[in-house]
Short mmCIF file of C-alpha atoms in Angstrom, two decimals:
data_model
loop_
_atom_site.label_atom_id
_atom_site.label_comp_id
_atom_site.label_asym_id
_atom_site.label_seq_id
_atom_site.Cartn_x
_atom_site.Cartn_y
_atom_site.Cartn_z
CA UNK A 1 0.18 0.11 -0.04
CA UNK A 2 2.93 2.43 0.89
CA UNK A 3 4.53 1.76 -2.34
CA UNK A 4 1.42 2.57 -4.27
CA UNK A 5 1.13 5.77 -2.57
CA UNK A 6 4.80 6.70 -3.31
CA UNK A 7 4.09 5.95 -7.04
CA UNK A 8 1.10 7.89 -7.09
CA UNK A 9 2.95 10.88 -5.52
CA UNK A 10 5.77 10.51 -8.13
CA UNK A 11 3.22 10.50 -11.05
CA UNK A 12 1.47 13.60 -9.58
CA UNK A 13 4.83 15.48 -8.86
CA UNK A 14 7.49 14.21 -11.12
CA UNK A 15 9.98 16.99 -9.82
CA UNK A 16 10.27 14.74 -6.46
CA UNK A 17 11.95 12.04 -8.49
CA UNK A 18 14.61 14.20 -9.99
CA UNK A 19 15.45 15.62 -6.39
CA UNK A 20 15.70 12.27 -5.08
CA UNK A 21 18.20 11.17 -7.67
CA UNK A 22 20.24 14.32 -7.19
CA UNK A 23 20.36 13.74 -3.41
CA UNK A 24 21.63 10.17 -4.01
CA UNK A 25 24.49 11.22 -6.30
CA UNK A 26 25.42 13.86 -3.79
CA UNK A 27 25.67 11.07 -1.07
CA UNK A 28 27.64 8.85 -2.94
CA UNK A 29 30.36 11.74 -3.74
CA UNK A 30 30.45 12.38 -0.08
CA UNK A 31 31.04 8.96 1.02
CA UNK A 32 33.23 7.72 -1.88
CA UNK A 33 36.97 7.43 -1.01
CA UNK A 34 39.14 9.93 -2.51
CA UNK A 35 42.81 9.21 -3.96
CA UNK A 36 45.55 10.59 -1.84
CA UNK A 37 47.99 13.23 -2.89
CA UNK A 38 50.77 10.75 -3.14
CA UNK A 39 48.79 8.60 -5.46
CA UNK A 40 48.07 11.42 -7.83
CA UNK A 41 51.63 12.44 -7.88
CA UNK A 42 52.66 9.00 -8.97
CA UNK A 43 50.40 9.34 -11.64
CA UNK A 44 52.17 12.40 -13.07
CA UNK A 45 54.41 11.26 -16.14
CA UNK A 46 57.98 11.17 -15.64
CA UNK A 47 60.48 13.21 -17.76
CA UNK A 48 62.26 10.93 -19.79
CA UNK A 49 66.16 11.83 -20.09
CA UNK A 50 69.08 10.79 -22.03
CA UNK A 51 72.20 10.25 -20.38
CA UNK A 52 73.81 13.32 -22.36
CA UNK A 53 70.79 15.40 -20.89
CA UNK A 54 72.63 15.76 -17.57
CA UNK A 55 76.06 16.30 -16.28
CA UNK A 56 77.89 15.70 -12.99
CA UNK A 57 79.25 18.80 -11.49
CA UNK A 58 83.11 18.68 -11.06
CA UNK A 59 85.77 20.80 -9.74
CA UNK A 60 88.23 21.35 -12.71
CA UNK A 61 90.17 23.88 -14.51
CA UNK A 62 87.93 26.23 -16.58
CA UNK A 63 88.71 25.65 -20.25
CA UNK A 64 92.10 24.53 -18.91
CA UNK A 65 92.69 21.46 -21.25
CA UNK A 66 93.52 21.22 -24.77
CA UNK A 67 92.94 17.84 -26.55
CA UNK A 68 95.33 16.61 -29.14
CA UNK A 69 96.23 13.55 -31.19
CA UNK A 70 99.97 12.74 -32.27
CA UNK A 71 102.48 10.07 -32.95
CA UNK A 72 105.26 8.44 -30.90
CA UNK A 73 108.69 8.48 -32.55
CA UNK A 74 112.16 7.33 -31.16
CA UNK A 75 114.59 10.21 -30.43
CA UNK A 76 117.34 8.13 -31.74
CA UNK A 77 116.92 5.82 -34.84
CA UNK A 78 119.40 4.99 -37.73
CA UNK A 79 119.40 3.36 -41.15
CA UNK A 80 122.79 1.47 -41.13
CA UNK A 81 124.15 1.15 -44.79
CA UNK A 82 127.03 -0.83 -46.16
CA UNK A 83 130.34 0.93 -46.31
CA UNK A 84 132.10 -1.33 -48.71
CA UNK A 85 131.21 -3.47 -51.78
CA UNK A 86 130.95 -7.12 -50.96
CA UNK A 87 129.09 -10.28 -50.18
CA UNK A 88 127.21 -10.57 -46.94
CA UNK A 89 128.27 -13.71 -45.19
CA UNK A 90 126.50 -13.33 -41.82
CA UNK A 91 123.68 -11.38 -40.21
CA UNK A 92 123.49 -12.65 -36.55
CA UNK A 93 120.38 -10.38 -35.39
CA UNK A 94 116.86 -10.60 -36.28
CA UNK A 95 113.98 -7.93 -36.09
CA UNK A 96 112.86 -7.08 -32.64
CA UNK A 97 116.09 -8.26 -31.07
CA UNK A 98 117.82 -5.97 -28.55
CA UNK A 99 121.56 -5.19 -29.01
CA UNK A 100 124.19 -3.36 -26.98
CA UNK A 101 126.47 -0.77 -28.46
CA UNK A 102 129.21 -2.49 -30.23
CA UNK A 103 127.52 -5.61 -31.10
CA UNK A 104 128.11 -7.31 -34.60
CA UNK A 105 125.08 -6.86 -36.74
CA UNK A 106 126.52 -7.78 -40.27
CA UNK A 107 129.63 -9.35 -41.46
CA UNK A 108 130.96 -8.98 -45.14
CA UNK A 109 133.61 -10.93 -46.99
CA UNK A 110 136.85 -9.24 -46.09
CA UNK A 111 139.32 -11.63 -47.85
CA UNK A 112 140.36 -9.15 -50.41
CA UNK A 113 140.91 -6.39 -47.69
CA UNK A 114 143.06 -8.81 -45.86
CA UNK A 115 145.20 -9.58 -48.89
CA UNK A 116 145.61 -5.85 -49.59
CA UNK A 117 146.53 -5.29 -45.91
CA UNK A 118 149.09 -7.82 -46.14
CA UNK A 119 150.52 -6.05 -49.38
CA UNK A 120 150.36 -2.64 -47.61
CA UNK A 121 152.16 -3.76 -44.68
CA UNK A 122 154.87 -5.44 -46.86
CA UNK A 123 155.22 -2.09 -48.73
CA UNK A 124 155.66 -0.28 -45.61
CA UNK A 125 158.37 -2.35 -44.56
CA UNK A 126 160.19 -2.30 -47.97
CA UNK A 127 159.97 1.62 -48.07
CA UNK A 128 161.16 1.85 -44.66
CA UNK A 129 164.36 -0.13 -45.33
CA UNK A 130 164.96 2.05 -48.47
CA UNK A 131 164.62 5.23 -46.42
CA UNK A 132 167.08 3.99 -43.91
CA UNK A 133 169.45 3.15 -46.71
CA UNK A 134 169.16 6.43 -48.21
CA UNK A 135 169.68 8.28 -45.06
CA UNK A 136 172.95 6.51 -44.36
CA UNK A 137 174.23 7.31 -47.85
CA UNK A 138 173.19 11.00 -47.37
CA UNK A 139 175.28 11.17 -44.06
CA UNK A 140 178.41 9.70 -45.84
CA UNK A 141 177.81 12.15 -48.76
CA UNK A 142 177.76 14.98 -46.38
CA UNK A 143 180.97 14.21 -44.65
CA UNK A 144 182.87 13.44 -48.01
CA UNK A 145 181.45 16.57 -49.48
CA UNK A 146 182.84 18.47 -46.63
CA UNK A 147 186.32 16.84 -47.59
CA UNK A 148 185.42 17.73 -51.27
CA UNK A 149 185.34 14.13 -52.05
CA UNK A 150 181.81 14.64 -53.49
CA UNK A 151 180.25 17.84 -55.23
CA UNK A 152 177.43 19.86 -53.62
CA UNK A 153 175.14 18.49 -56.38
CA UNK A 154 175.83 14.89 -55.56
CA UNK A 155 174.77 15.64 -51.81
CA UNK A 156 171.58 17.29 -52.97
CA UNK A 157 170.69 14.24 -54.95
CA UNK A 158 171.20 11.96 -51.94
CA UNK A 159 168.88 14.44 -49.88
CA UNK A 160 166.27 14.45 -52.52
CA UNK A 161 166.43 10.63 -52.42
CA UNK A 162 165.80 10.58 -48.55
CA UNK A 163 162.79 12.87 -49.18
CA UNK A 164 161.27 10.56 -51.70
CA UNK A 165 161.56 7.47 -49.68
CA UNK A 166 160.01 9.41 -46.69
CA UNK A 167 157.10 10.17 -48.86
CA UNK A 168 156.94 6.79 -49.99
CA UNK A 169 156.88 5.39 -46.42
CA UNK A 170 153.97 7.79 -45.29
CA UNK A 171 152.01 6.79 -48.41
CA UNK A 172 152.38 2.97 -47.53
CA UNK A 173 151.49 3.73 -44.04
CA UNK A 174 148.29 5.60 -45.22
CA UNK A 175 147.52 2.67 -47.40
CA UNK A 176 147.79 0.33 -44.31
CA UNK A 177 145.44 2.55 -42.48
CA UNK A 178 142.79 2.68 -45.37
CA UNK A 179 143.13 -1.24 -45.84
CA UNK A 180 142.51 -1.75 -41.90
CA UNK A 181 139.60 0.74 -42.12
CA UNK A 182 138.14 -1.38 -44.84
CA UNK A 183 138.53 -4.46 -42.78
CA UNK A 184 136.64 -2.71 -39.89
CA UNK A 185 133.95 -1.62 -42.51
CA UNK A 186 133.19 -5.15 -43.54
CA UNK A 187 132.06 -5.76 -40.10
CA UNK A 188 128.85 -3.48 -39.00
CA UNK A 189 128.44 -2.94 -35.47
CA UNK A 190 125.65 -1.22 -33.41
CA UNK A 191 126.69 2.58 -32.91
CA UNK A 192 124.14 2.68 -29.92
CA UNK A 193 122.17 0.41 -27.73
CA UNK A 194 118.69 -0.51 -29.23
CA UNK A 195 116.40 -2.68 -31.03
CA UNK A 196 116.49 -4.02 -34.61
CA UNK A 197 113.51 -2.43 -36.22
CA UNK A 198 114.32 -3.75 -40.03
CA UNK A 199 116.49 -6.41 -41.35
CA UNK A 200 117.04 -5.47 -45.06
CA UNK A 201 119.64 -8.35 -46.12
CA UNK A 202 120.46 -11.90 -45.91
CA UNK A 203 123.54 -13.80 -45.91
CA UNK A 204 124.71 -14.41 -49.52
CA UNK A 205 123.66 -10.98 -50.92
CA UNK A 206 126.18 -9.03 -52.78
CA UNK A 207 125.71 -5.29 -51.67
CA UNK A 208 127.45 -2.10 -52.76
CA UNK A 209 128.61 0.87 -50.69
CA UNK A 210 125.57 2.79 -49.33
CA UNK A 211 123.16 -0.28 -49.56
CA UNK A 212 120.65 -0.18 -46.60
CA UNK A 213 121.28 -3.31 -44.25
CA UNK A 214 119.68 -2.68 -41.06
CA UNK A 215 117.37 -0.11 -39.17
CA UNK A 216 118.25 0.45 -35.46
CA UNK A 217 116.10 2.16 -32.91
CA UNK A 218 116.57 3.29 -29.31
CA UNK A 219 113.08 2.99 -27.58
CA UNK A 220 114.19 4.20 -24.05
CA UNK A 221 113.34 7.80 -25.08
CA UNK A 222 110.54 8.77 -27.34
CA UNK A 223 109.19 11.76 -28.60
CA UNK A 224 105.34 12.52 -29.21
CA UNK A 225 104.87 14.76 -32.19
CA UNK A 226 101.31 16.74 -32.07
CA UNK A 227 99.82 19.23 -34.16
CA UNK A 228 97.74 22.02 -32.59
CA UNK A 229 95.61 24.90 -34.23
CA UNK A 230 97.45 28.17 -34.11
CA UNK A 231 94.59 29.43 -31.76
CA UNK A 232 95.73 27.05 -28.98
CA UNK A 233 99.50 27.75 -29.09
CA UNK A 234 99.38 30.53 -26.65
CA UNK A 235 98.42 28.04 -24.00
CA UNK A 236 101.52 25.83 -24.70
CA UNK A 237 104.93 26.36 -23.44
CA UNK A 238 108.21 24.41 -22.90
CA UNK A 239 108.05 22.36 -19.61
CA UNK A 240 104.46 21.85 -19.86
CA UNK A 241 103.12 18.36 -18.64
CA UNK A 242 100.82 16.44 -20.76
CA UNK A 243 99.02 13.10 -20.43
CA UNK A 244 98.13 10.64 -23.25
CA UNK A 245 96.89 7.28 -23.83
CA UNK A 246 97.46 4.67 -26.77
CA UNK A 247 94.95 2.09 -27.71
CA UNK A 248 97.31 -0.82 -26.98
CA UNK A 249 97.16 -0.04 -23.39
CA UNK A 250 93.37 0.92 -22.93
CA UNK A 251 92.87 3.78 -20.47
CA UNK A 252 96.26 3.60 -18.83
CA UNK A 253 97.81 7.15 -18.91
CA UNK A 254 101.23 8.36 -19.80
CA UNK A 255 103.00 11.56 -19.07
CA UNK A 256 105.22 13.70 -21.39
CA UNK A 257 106.91 17.12 -21.21
CA UNK A 258 106.93 19.68 -23.90
CA UNK A 259 110.41 20.22 -25.08
CA UNK A 260 110.15 22.43 -28.15
CA UNK A 261 107.61 24.04 -30.73
CA UNK A 262 108.01 24.23 -34.55
CA UNK A 263 108.41 27.95 -35.23
CA UNK A 264 106.53 27.53 -38.53
CA UNK A 265 102.86 26.40 -39.16
CA UNK A 266 102.10 23.99 -41.86
CA UNK A 267 100.88 25.72 -44.83
CA UNK A 268 98.21 23.03 -45.60
CA UNK A 269 96.39 23.12 -42.30
CA UNK A 270 97.83 26.23 -40.31
CA UNK A 271 98.72 23.86 -37.72
CA UNK A 272 102.02 23.88 -35.33
CA UNK A 273 103.77 20.80 -34.37
CA UNK A 274 104.67 20.56 -30.63
CA UNK A 275 107.22 18.17 -29.70
CA UNK A 276 107.12 16.33 -26.05
CA UNK A 277 109.68 13.91 -24.47
CA UNK A 278 108.46 10.72 -23.26
CA UNK A 279 110.47 8.61 -20.90
CA UNK A 280 110.09 4.88 -21.91
CA UNK A 281 112.73 3.09 -19.81
CA UNK A 282 110.66 0.06 -19.70
CA UNK A 283 110.28 0.16 -23.53
CA UNK A 284 106.49 -0.67 -23.34
CA UNK A 285 105.69 2.07 -25.93
CA UNK A 286 106.65 1.46 -29.42
CA UNK A 287 107.40 4.11 -32.22
CA UNK A 288 104.90 4.87 -34.60
CA UNK A 289 101.92 4.27 -32.38
CA UNK A 290 99.10 6.71 -32.41
CA UNK A 291 98.30 8.70 -29.06
CA UNK A 292 95.60 11.00 -27.96
CA UNK A 293 95.42 13.14 -24.89
CA UNK A 294 95.44 16.54 -23.41
CA UNK A 295 97.45 19.16 -21.83
CA UNK A 296 96.53 21.48 -19.17
CA UNK A 297 96.84 25.31 -19.19
CA UNK A 298 97.98 26.04 -15.57
CA UNK A 299 96.99 29.78 -16.08
CA UNK A 300 93.40 28.94 -16.45
CA UNK A 301 91.01 29.38 -13.34
CA UNK A 302 89.56 26.42 -11.77
CA UNK A 303 86.10 25.76 -10.10
CA UNK A 304 82.83 24.06 -10.66
CA UNK A 305 82.34 24.06 -14.34
CA UNK A 306 78.99 23.61 -15.84
CA UNK A 307 77.34 23.99 -19.34
CA UNK A 308 75.71 27.47 -20.04
CA UNK A 309 72.83 25.64 -21.58
CA UNK A 310 71.64 24.34 -18.27
CA UNK A 311 71.34 27.83 -16.67
CA UNK A 312 67.84 29.41 -16.35
CA UNK A 313 66.26 32.11 -14.69
CA UNK A 314 63.46 32.30 -12.12
CA UNK A 315 62.18 35.58 -10.65
CA UNK A 316 65.59 37.24 -11.83
CA UNK A 317 67.76 34.72 -10.01
CA UNK A 318 70.02 32.44 -12.09
CA UNK A 319 69.68 28.71 -11.22
CA UNK A 320 69.77 25.21 -12.45
CA UNK A 321 67.67 22.13 -12.22
CA UNK A 322 69.34 19.60 -9.79
CA UNK A 323 68.20 15.97 -9.94
CA UNK A 324 67.86 14.80 -6.34
CA UNK A 325 66.19 11.52 -5.58
CA UNK A 326 65.02 11.23 -9.24
CA UNK A 327 63.08 14.55 -9.07
CA UNK A 328 63.96 18.00 -10.55
CA UNK A 329 64.88 20.60 -7.81
CA UNK A 330 65.20 24.19 -8.61
CA UNK A 331 68.62 25.47 -7.21
CA UNK A 332 69.57 29.11 -7.31
CA UNK A 333 73.35 29.54 -7.98
CA UNK A 334 75.82 32.30 -8.55
CA UNK A 335 77.88 32.39 -11.62
CA UNK A 336 81.60 33.34 -12.14
CA UNK A 337 83.57 33.49 -15.36
CA UNK A 338 82.20 32.41 -18.71
CA UNK A 339 83.61 31.13 -21.94
CA UNK A 340 81.49 31.68 -25.00
CA UNK A 341 83.85 29.57 -27.09
CA UNK A 342 83.14 26.48 -24.99
CA UNK A 343 79.65 27.60 -23.71
CA UNK A 344 80.77 26.69 -19.92
CA UNK A 345 80.53 28.72 -16.85
CA UNK A 346 81.92 28.67 -13.59
CA UNK A 347 79.53 28.20 -10.56
CA UNK A 348 80.77 30.19 -7.22
CA UNK A 349 77.83 29.43 -4.91
CA UNK A 350 74.79 27.33 -4.79
CA UNK A 351 76.18 23.80 -6.10
CA UNK A 352 78.29 21.02 -4.58
CA UNK A 353 80.72 18.80 -6.45
CA UNK A 354 79.10 15.49 -7.52
CA UNK A 355 75.56 16.79 -8.07
CA UNK A 356 73.74 16.07 -11.24
CA UNK A 357 72.08 18.87 -13.09
CA UNK A 358 70.21 19.08 -16.36
CA UNK A 359 72.45 20.44 -19.31
CA UNK A 360 69.18 21.13 -21.25
CA UNK A 361 66.85 23.73 -20.27
CA UNK A 362 63.33 22.44 -18.82
CA UNK A 363 60.59 24.83 -17.78
CA UNK A 364 60.92 25.85 -14.13
CA UNK A 365 57.40 25.01 -13.93
CA UNK A 366 58.40 21.46 -14.01
CA UNK A 367 60.02 21.58 -10.65
CA UNK A 368 59.19 18.54 -8.56
CA UNK A 369 58.60 16.46 -11.67
CA UNK A 370 60.02 12.98 -11.54
CA UNK A 371 62.67 12.07 -14.17
CA UNK A 372 63.45 8.69 -15.71
CA UNK A 373 66.62 7.85 -17.91
CA UNK A 374 65.84 6.24 -21.17
CA UNK A 375 68.12 3.08 -21.75
CA UNK A 376 69.62 2.76 -18.15
CA UNK A 377 68.94 0.11 -15.62
CA UNK A 378 66.76 0.86 -12.51
CA UNK A 379 69.77 0.84 -10.24
CA UNK A 380 71.23 3.58 -12.34
CA UNK A 381 68.03 5.74 -12.24
CA UNK A 382 68.65 7.30 -8.80
CA UNK A 383 70.08 10.75 -8.82
#
């Protein structure tokens, strides 16, 4: 009966139905549980970053490094040539073999020189005997000429004969020295301690004077030759220290010291060659290796260096977006010296070494937004 009365009232007064529905909806809204603020924030989409979109703040010299590439070369190396003509009878060394100064490297056939030496020594003995005879005869002529037994002309002839034999002795002695030198030249010895880099002859070959036989290098001292743009030369001076690496030793760093600068720039590229001394007592490095590295300008200022691209303004205050606990935090900073060439600036206040900041500009309105690195594992996402 009560339902019939209610239905009749609804039919007579339809507005009552609408009011009832509205009251029901309001009641549901009031009693329905609301999402928490934290759950709403979790639904904010994270800003996706590449590793190159952020940098770690470091305390370093401001624009103080000059990068370079270069080539290592031995300070002392020599191409050893044959000094006489003859057959090669022995080459007792191989490429890569270390040798001491004075070690025998190549032997040539010296039988002809030995024969010529014997002849030259015999000629010396003969000419010396003739000279001695001429001297004795000259003495006799001198005494007898004083007694008028011989004329002055005969004495002069005897003196001339002594002079001739004296010259002959000297010529024969010179021939002996030359022949001994030829014998010595038949044996090629190391002029300094080093390593055989090239072996260019084999036993049995006939070589002529100036034929290349071996190349010897001293690896204990190397030079690094690098080419720098003329715009960087003002930052380089003798005695400056540089560091470099070579692919053969991975990330291992080696040191060198600038010893001289070429006074002329290359016409082809307007670059200037700089030479640096490299100590290589353990001979790990090799000549001809490609090197890459940097040298430091000691006169450049140091501090916390960041890219200018990451600096923004908020209410007239310079600042950067710092990544803390995977969220963007606005951090006011004070700036120092800038470098328009490298687009860097020194931060004098507001940042600490080791902090991560955005190197690209993101609206300051995104402060507090979460960030996520694309392509990095979860363990590397914390910042």
